């Protein structure tokens, strides 16, 4: 039986590693194996930022990948947490009764939804701001080069 609360927490805490996908769909899930790629590229962007400074164009292109991956996994946790018991059990526990306890919502499920909403929104907005700030700084600098 696939537990909705556990899946929501896995999506929130281990989403960029694909843990929730492996829990729900098995070890052969291709999306579960693909999720760590943008997260790793984002971490590589952070390392480039530390090594080369804020003017490194690759770092400001790679870092938002980590943020968008975290935000997407937080959104997945919210969707899991807000899924009704009947829909959850029909999709992830097909052999069980539609009123099975594994698809139920409790306070731990709501906590996963709340934390996912808070952290996911913060990370998403920070990623967007970081991307646009560096993009516009780059555009201003290129405009200065053209005008001189």
XYZ file of N, CA, C and O in Angstrom:
592
model
N 0.837 -1.185 0.000
C 0.000 0.000 0.000
C 0.884 1.250 0.000
O 1.780 1.377 0.830
N 0.625 2.143 -0.930
C 1.372 3.392 -1.043
C 0.703 4.460 -0.189
O -0.444 4.826 -0.413
N 1.442 4.970 0.795
C 0.912 5.932 1.738
C 1.051 7.350 1.182
O 2.146 7.763 0.787
N -0.054 8.098 1.193
C -0.071 9.447 0.645
C 0.814 10.404 1.448
O 1.543 11.212 0.870
N 0.781 10.311 2.751
C 1.582 11.195 3.596
C 3.074 10.960 3.361
O 3.844 11.914 3.194
N 3.470 9.703 3.318
C 4.868 9.373 3.076
C 5.316 9.853 1.697
O 6.415 10.392 1.538
N 4.458 9.690 0.694
C 4.794 10.136 -0.663
C 4.926 11.657 -0.720
O 5.819 12.177 -1.409
N 4.078 12.366 -0.010
C 4.170 13.838 0.001
C 5.472 14.295 0.649
O 6.149 15.198 0.135
N 5.847 13.680 1.759
C 7.108 14.041 2.408
C 8.309 13.643 1.555
O 9.304 14.369 1.498
N 8.223 12.512 0.879
C 9.318 12.118 -0.017
C 9.468 13.105 -1.170
O 10.586 13.440 -1.567
N 8.340 13.555 -1.715
C 8.401 14.524 -2.811
C 8.998 15.837 -2.334
O 9.765 16.479 -3.053
N 8.666 16.241 -1.108
C 9.181 17.499 -0.579
C 10.659 17.395 -0.219
O 11.467 18.248 -0.605
N 11.040 16.369 0.509
C 12.405 16.264 1.018
C 13.378 15.606 0.035
O 14.539 15.991 -0.040
N 12.920 14.598 -0.692
C 13.811 13.867 -1.588
C 13.413 13.947 -3.040
O 13.873 13.160 -3.859
N 12.573 14.918 -3.360
C 12.084 15.058 -4.725
C 13.163 15.243 -5.774
O 13.141 14.581 -6.811
N 14.142 16.135 -5.551
C 15.185 16.304 -6.564
C 16.017 15.050 -6.809
O 16.715 14.965 -7.806
N 15.939 14.092 -5.927
C 16.626 12.811 -6.144
C 15.698 11.768 -6.761
O 16.119 10.651 -7.041
N 14.424 12.099 -6.914
C 13.462 11.182 -7.511
C 12.916 10.141 -6.551
O 12.299 9.168 -6.993
N 13.101 10.318 -5.253
C 12.699 9.292 -4.283
C 11.202 9.016 -4.302
O 10.776 7.866 -4.171
N 10.398 10.062 -4.478
C 8.946 9.852 -4.506
C 8.530 9.063 -5.739
O 7.612 8.254 -5.678
N 9.215 9.273 -6.844
C 8.901 8.526 -8.069
C 9.246 7.050 -7.897
O 8.504 6.173 -8.336
N 10.382 6.776 -7.272
C 10.764 5.385 -7.044
C 9.798 4.709 -6.072
O 9.475 3.530 -6.231
N 9.338 5.433 -5.072
C 8.391 4.879 -4.105
C 7.060 4.534 -4.779
O 6.495 3.470 -4.539
N 6.586 5.429 -5.638
C 5.260 5.226 -6.231
C 5.273 4.381 -7.504
O 4.317 3.663 -7.773
N 6.322 4.457 -8.294
C 6.329 3.807 -9.605
C 7.381 2.719 -9.751
O 7.445 2.071 -10.802
N 8.237 2.557 -8.774
C 9.254 1.515 -8.846
C 10.594 2.040 -9.324
O 10.730 3.155 -9.809
N 11.578 1.203 -9.211
C 12.963 1.576 -9.502
C 13.206 1.782 -11.001
O 14.184 2.418 -11.395
N 12.334 1.309 -11.846
C 12.517 1.440 -13.291
C 11.903 2.716 -13.866
O 11.898 2.899 -15.078
N 11.422 3.607 -13.017
C 10.790 4.850 -13.472
C 11.836 5.791 -14.070
O 12.781 6.208 -13.392
N 11.678 6.129 -15.338
C 12.663 6.958 -16.036
C 12.694 8.387 -15.514
O 13.758 9.004 -15.416
N 11.532 8.946 -15.173
C 11.511 10.309 -14.644
C 12.212 10.377 -13.291
O 12.872 11.368 -12.966
N 12.095 9.330 -12.507
C 12.813 9.285 -11.237
C 14.321 9.328 -11.435
O 15.042 9.957 -10.666
N 14.798 8.682 -12.476
C 16.233 8.702 -12.770
C 16.651 10.021 -13.416
O 17.813 10.414 -13.336
N 15.725 10.707 -14.092
C 16.059 11.969 -14.766
C 16.032 13.169 -13.818
O 16.694 14.171 -14.083
N 15.288 13.100 -12.728
C 15.174 14.245 -11.817
C 16.501 14.720 -11.225
O 16.694 15.926 -11.068
N 17.435 13.846 -10.888
C 18.694 14.356 -10.322
C 19.564 15.138 -11.307
O 20.454 15.870 -10.880
N 19.312 15.027 -12.594
C 20.171 15.695 -13.580
C 20.093 17.218 -13.454
O 21.130 17.877 -13.307
N 18.892 17.841 -13.505
C 18.888 19.300 -13.343
C 19.328 19.746 -11.950
O 19.917 20.820 -11.795
N 19.064 18.922 -10.945
C 19.525 19.267 -9.595
C 21.053 19.268 -9.540
O 21.665 20.177 -8.959
N 21.673 18.277 -10.160
C 23.140 18.221 -10.180
C 23.724 19.374 -10.998
O 24.743 19.956 -10.617
N 23.076 19.723 -12.099
C 23.552 20.863 -12.888
C 23.448 22.160 -12.089
O 24.317 23.029 -12.173
N 22.379 22.306 -11.314
C 22.233 23.481 -10.456
C 23.304 23.544 -9.386
O 23.847 24.612 -9.094
N 23.623 22.402 -8.787
C 24.710 22.364 -7.798
C 26.056 22.694 -8.440
O 26.889 23.376 -7.838
N 26.243 22.229 -9.666
C 27.455 22.575 -10.399
C 27.504 24.087 -10.654
O 28.567 24.707 -10.567
N 26.359 24.685 -10.936
C 26.300 26.139 -11.110
C 26.685 26.881 -9.845
O 27.362 27.910 -9.893
N 26.270 26.361 -8.690
C 26.657 26.976 -7.419
C 28.171 26.876 -7.211
O 28.810 27.825 -6.772
N 28.745 25.734 -7.566
C 30.204 25.588 -7.458
C 30.926 26.558 -8.390
O 31.942 27.141 -8.023
N 30.408 26.728 -9.604
C 31.012 27.689 -10.541
C 30.903 29.107 -10.000
O 31.831 29.901 -10.154
N 29.763 29.418 -9.374
C 29.587 30.751 -8.787
C 30.623 31.003 -7.700
O 31.213 32.083 -7.623
N 30.864 30.011 -6.868
C 31.858 30.149 -5.802
C 33.273 30.260 -6.361
O 34.107 30.974 -5.821
N 33.539 29.566 -7.444
C 34.884 29.556 -8.015
C 35.159 30.794 -8.870
O 36.213 31.408 -8.766
N 34.208 31.169 -9.736
C 34.461 32.231 -10.709
C 33.787 33.560 -10.387
O 34.000 34.540 -11.083
N 32.912 33.591 -9.413
C 32.260 34.842 -9.037
C 30.932 35.048 -9.749
O 30.477 34.227 -10.543
N 30.319 36.190 -9.468
C 28.969 36.453 -9.954
C 28.911 36.790 -11.439
O 27.828 36.837 -12.021
N 30.037 37.022 -12.067
C 30.028 37.357 -13.490
C 30.049 36.134 -14.400
O 30.019 36.287 -15.619
N 30.106 34.957 -13.843
C 30.130 33.737 -14.645
C 28.745 33.484 -15.239
O 27.768 33.287 -14.517
N 28.652 33.496 -16.565
C 27.353 33.334 -17.226
C 26.797 31.927 -17.076
O 25.583 31.747 -17.019
N 27.658 30.926 -17.058
C 27.170 29.555 -16.903
C 26.512 29.351 -15.540
O 25.531 28.625 -15.420
N 27.056 29.982 -14.519
C 26.471 29.796 -13.184
C 25.077 30.394 -13.109
O 24.172 29.785 -12.543
N 24.863 31.570 -13.693
C 23.523 32.128 -13.607
C 22.551 31.440 -14.543
O 21.342 31.624 -14.418
N 23.049 30.630 -15.449
C 22.145 29.818 -16.273
C 21.843 28.470 -15.615
O 20.759 27.914 -15.808
N 22.779 27.944 -14.828
C 22.612 26.608 -14.239
C 21.928 26.619 -12.871
O 21.173 25.697 -12.546
N 22.191 27.623 -12.066
C 21.647 27.646 -10.706
C 20.121 27.571 -10.669
O 19.563 26.835 -9.849
N 19.392 28.279 -11.535
C 17.927 28.170 -11.482
C 17.386 26.762 -11.755
O 16.273 26.447 -11.336
N 18.160 25.916 -12.423
C 17.697 24.544 -12.644
C 17.448 23.827 -11.324
O 16.480 23.084 -11.177
N 18.324 24.049 -10.354
C 18.131 23.462 -9.031
C 16.882 24.025 -8.375
O 16.070 23.279 -7.826
N 16.713 25.336 -8.455
C 15.536 25.960 -7.855
C 14.241 25.500 -8.481
O 13.261 25.217 -7.781
N 14.216 25.398 -9.798
C 12.995 24.955 -10.476
C 12.695 23.492 -10.175
O 11.539 23.102 -10.080
N 13.735 22.683 -10.019
C 13.524 21.280 -9.658
C 12.940 21.168 -8.255
O 11.989 20.408 -8.023
N 13.495 21.921 -7.314
C 12.973 21.903 -5.948
C 11.535 22.409 -5.923
O 10.669 21.823 -5.263
N 11.256 23.484 -6.647
C 9.897 24.028 -6.676
C 8.916 23.053 -7.320
O 7.782 22.896 -6.857
N 9.337 22.383 -8.376
C 8.472 21.393 -9.017
C 8.166 20.219 -8.108
O 7.040 19.711 -8.070
N 9.155 19.785 -7.358
C 8.936 18.685 -6.413
C 8.053 19.130 -5.251
O 7.247 18.343 -4.749
N 8.188 20.383 -4.830
C 7.299 20.905 -3.791
C 5.863 20.951 -4.309
O 4.917 20.611 -3.579
N 5.686 21.339 -5.563
C 4.344 21.333 -6.153
C 3.789 19.913 -6.223
O 2.608 19.683 -5.960
N 4.625 18.958 -6.541
C 4.197 17.558 -6.555
C 3.757 17.113 -5.172
O 2.741 16.419 -5.031
N 4.484 17.525 -4.140
C 4.096 17.188 -2.772
C 2.746 17.794 -2.421
O 1.913 17.156 -1.761
N 2.492 19.009 -2.882
C 1.198 19.654 -2.631
C 0.083 18.887 -3.329
O -0.975 18.629 -2.743
N 0.322 18.501 -4.572
C -0.690 17.738 -5.305
C -0.964 16.405 -4.627
O -2.121 16.008 -4.461
N 0.090 15.718 -4.211
C -0.105 14.448 -3.503
C -0.908 14.654 -2.228
O -1.827 13.900 -1.928
N -0.549 15.675 -1.466
C -1.226 15.908 -0.197
C -2.678 16.294 -0.346
O -3.500 15.994 0.529
N -3.036 16.953 -1.433
C -4.411 17.400 -1.630
C -5.272 16.430 -2.432
O -6.454 16.689 -2.648
N -4.696 15.333 -2.872
C -5.462 14.320 -3.596
C -6.444 13.635 -2.652
O -6.106 13.315 -1.517
N -7.653 13.423 -3.121
C -8.655 12.770 -2.274
C -8.285 11.310 -2.049
O -7.547 10.702 -2.824
N -8.813 10.771 -0.988
C -8.543 9.386 -0.622
C -8.943 8.432 -1.745
O -8.210 7.502 -2.073
N -10.095 8.665 -2.347
C -10.588 7.771 -3.402
C -9.680 7.804 -4.625
O -9.347 6.764 -5.187
N -9.277 9.007 -5.036
C -8.405 9.120 -6.208
C -7.026 8.530 -5.933
O -6.423 7.901 -6.793
N -6.506 8.766 -4.727
C -5.191 8.224 -4.372
C -5.205 6.702 -4.425
O -4.317 6.089 -5.020
N -6.185 6.118 -3.770
C -6.237 4.656 -3.725
C -6.526 4.054 -5.093
O -6.015 2.981 -5.421
N -7.328 4.726 -5.907
C -7.599 4.222 -7.250
C -6.336 4.246 -8.109
O -6.109 3.345 -8.916
N -5.497 5.272 -7.909
C -4.312 5.400 -8.750
C -3.122 4.597 -8.233
O -2.436 3.921 -9.016
N -2.849 4.661 -6.932
C -1.624 4.062 -6.414
C -1.859 2.783 -5.614
O -0.904 2.062 -5.331
N -3.076 2.512 -5.221
C -3.418 1.278 -4.507
C -4.621 0.628 -5.191
O -5.694 0.525 -4.599
N -4.467 0.190 -6.442
C -5.629 -0.273 -7.208
C -6.306 -1.512 -6.635
O -7.506 -1.692 -6.826
N -5.598 -2.347 -5.925
C -6.209 -3.552 -5.374
C -6.907 -3.323 -4.043
O -7.610 -4.200 -3.551
N -6.733 -2.153 -3.475
C -7.294 -1.869 -2.148
C -8.675 -1.243 -2.264
O -9.079 -0.757 -3.321
N -9.366 -1.239 -1.152
C -10.652 -0.568 -1.060
C -10.433 0.929 -1.250
O -9.426 1.475 -0.808
N -11.361 1.629 -1.868
C -11.150 3.056 -2.113
C -11.166 3.884 -0.831
O -10.755 5.032 -0.827
N -11.620 3.302 0.281
C -11.576 3.988 1.570
C -10.392 3.545 2.423
O -10.372 3.778 3.636
N -9.370 2.941 1.813
C -8.219 2.444 2.562
C -7.494 3.597 3.251
O -7.439 4.722 2.750
N -6.927 3.305 4.399
C -6.287 4.332 5.219
C -5.038 4.921 4.571
O -4.651 6.050 4.887
N -4.396 4.211 3.667
C -3.157 4.696 3.054
C -3.376 5.975 2.252
O -2.466 6.779 2.100
N -4.562 6.193 1.755
C -4.851 7.399 0.987
C -5.420 8.520 1.817
O -5.787 9.570 1.290
N -5.482 8.337 3.123
C -6.088 9.335 4.001
C -5.182 10.524 4.268
O -3.971 10.481 4.091
N -5.818 11.593 4.705
C -5.115 12.823 5.047
C -5.105 12.983 6.557
O -6.123 12.795 7.212
N -3.944 13.334 7.101
C -3.827 13.617 8.530
C -2.993 14.886 8.701
O -2.659 15.554 7.732
N -2.642 15.196 9.947
C -1.902 16.429 10.197
C -0.502 16.395 9.606
O 0.037 17.438 9.225
N 0.096 15.230 9.503
C 1.419 15.139 8.884
C 1.337 15.422 7.386
O 2.260 16.005 6.811
N 0.235 15.035 6.772
C 0.030 15.338 5.362
C -0.129 16.846 5.165
O 0.465 17.427 4.251
N -0.914 17.460 6.021
C -1.123 18.899 5.930
C 0.194 19.642 6.181
O 0.495 20.645 5.522
N 1.002 19.149 7.125
C 2.309 19.769 7.381
C 3.195 19.686 6.139
O 3.902 20.652 5.813
N 3.165 18.563 5.445
C 3.950 18.430 4.213
C 3.479 19.435 3.167
O 4.299 20.047 2.466
N 2.171 19.620 3.063
C 1.625 20.579 2.102
C 2.039 22.004 2.475
O 2.465 22.784 1.620
N 1.937 22.347 3.753
C 2.273 23.703 4.198
C 3.758 23.990 3.983
O 4.125 25.038 3.431
N 4.630 23.077 4.411
C 6.066 23.291 4.222
C 6.432 23.328 2.743
O 7.288 24.115 2.328
N 5.799 22.496 1.944
C 6.061 22.509 0.503
C 5.635 23.829 -0.113
O 6.335 24.372 -0.979
N 4.521 24.352 0.331
C 4.049 25.636 -0.182
C 5.004 26.760 0.217
O 5.375 27.591 -0.619
N 5.431 26.780 1.458
C 6.326 27.836 1.929
C 7.691 27.769 1.254
O 8.172 28.762 0.683
N 8.319 26.611 1.309
C 9.669 26.469 0.765
C 9.652 26.510 -0.764
O 10.487 27.165 -1.386
N 8.694 25.823 -1.362
C 8.626 25.786 -2.821
C 8.408 27.158 -3.430
O 9.046 27.522 -4.423
N 7.517 27.948 -2.844
C 7.266 29.292 -3.347
C 8.493 30.175 -3.178
O 8.859 30.927 -4.083
N 9.135 30.068 -2.033
C 10.337 30.871 -1.785
C 11.446 30.526 -2.773
O 12.074 31.417 -3.357
N 11.673 29.251 -2.977
C 12.735 28.821 -3.896
C 12.396 29.210 -5.336
O 13.264 29.667 -6.093
N 11.140 29.068 -5.719
C 10.739 29.439 -7.077
C 10.936 30.932 -7.323
O 11.511 31.330 -8.340
N 10.477 31.756 -6.399
C 10.629 33.203 -6.574
C 12.104 33.611 -6.567
O 12.517 34.463 -7.356
N 12.895 32.994 -5.688
C 14.324 33.313 -5.652
C 15.008 32.913 -6.959
O 15.872 33.643 -7.460
N 14.613 31.785 -7.519
C 15.203 31.341 -8.790
C 14.839 32.281 -9.926
O 15.690 32.623 -10.761
N 13.597 32.714 -9.960
C 13.171 33.648 -11.010
C 13.896 34.982 -10.869
O 14.401 35.540 -11.842
N 13.965 35.498 -9.656
C 14.644 36.776 -9.412
C 16.124 36.674 -9.781
O 16.669 37.562 -10.437
N 16.764 35.587 -9.365
C 18.186 35.397 -9.676
C 18.402 35.377 -11.185
O 19.309 36.035 -11.703
N 17.563 34.630 -11.892
C 17.704 34.522 -13.351
C 17.521 35.873 -14.031
O 18.338 36.283 -14.862
N 16.445 36.562 -13.702
C 16.163 37.834 -14.362
C 17.172 38.912 -13.994
O 17.556 39.717 -14.845
N 17.612 38.933 -12.745
C 18.591 39.934 -12.349
C 19.867 39.786 -13.171
O 20.369 40.764 -13.721
N 20.363 38.566 -13.281
C 21.607 38.373 -14.027
C 21.404 38.555 -15.529
O 22.292 39.062 -16.216
N 20.244 38.198 -16.023
C 19.967 38.400 -17.441
C 19.947 39.895 -17.771
O 20.561 40.335 -18.745
N 19.247 40.672 -16.952
C 19.165 42.101 -17.228
C 20.503 42.808 -17.000
O 20.838 43.742 -17.723
N 21.279 42.370 -16.023
C 22.616 42.936 -15.848
C 23.487 42.654 -17.066
O 24.240 43.521 -17.529
N 23.356 41.462 -17.610
C 24.093 41.102 -18.813
C 23.656 41.978 -19.992
O 24.491 42.466 -20.759
N 22.356 42.184 -20.127
C 21.842 43.006 -21.223
C 22.321 44.458 -21.103
O 22.667 45.089 -22.102
N 22.328 44.999 -19.897
C 22.804 46.361 -19.689
C 24.283 46.469 -20.058
O 24.713 47.422 -20.705
N 25.059 45.496 -19.633
C 26.485 45.501 -19.934
C 26.725 45.408 -21.441
O 27.594 46.101 -21.984
N 25.985 44.573 -22.118
C 26.128 44.457 -23.582
C 25.686 45.740 -24.263
O 26.277 46.164 -25.261
N 24.654 46.396 -23.740
C 24.208 47.681 -24.288
C 25.270 48.744 -24.122
O 25.456 49.589 -25.017
N 25.965 48.738 -22.991
C 27.058 49.691 -22.783
C 28.189 49.453 -23.768
O 28.811 50.399 -24.262
N 28.481 48.195 -24.049
C 29.562 47.890 -25.002
C 29.198 48.388 -26.393
O 30.056 48.899 -27.111
N 27.948 48.247 -26.778
C 27.518 48.681 -28.115
C 27.537 50.199 -28.236
O 27.915 50.761 -29.271
N 27.126 50.889 -27.165
C 27.008 52.345 -27.239
C 28.357 53.066 -27.169
O 28.433 54.245 -27.452
N 29.414 52.397 -26.805
C 30.718 53.069 -26.704
C 31.513 52.980 -27.958
O 31.509 52.325 -28.839
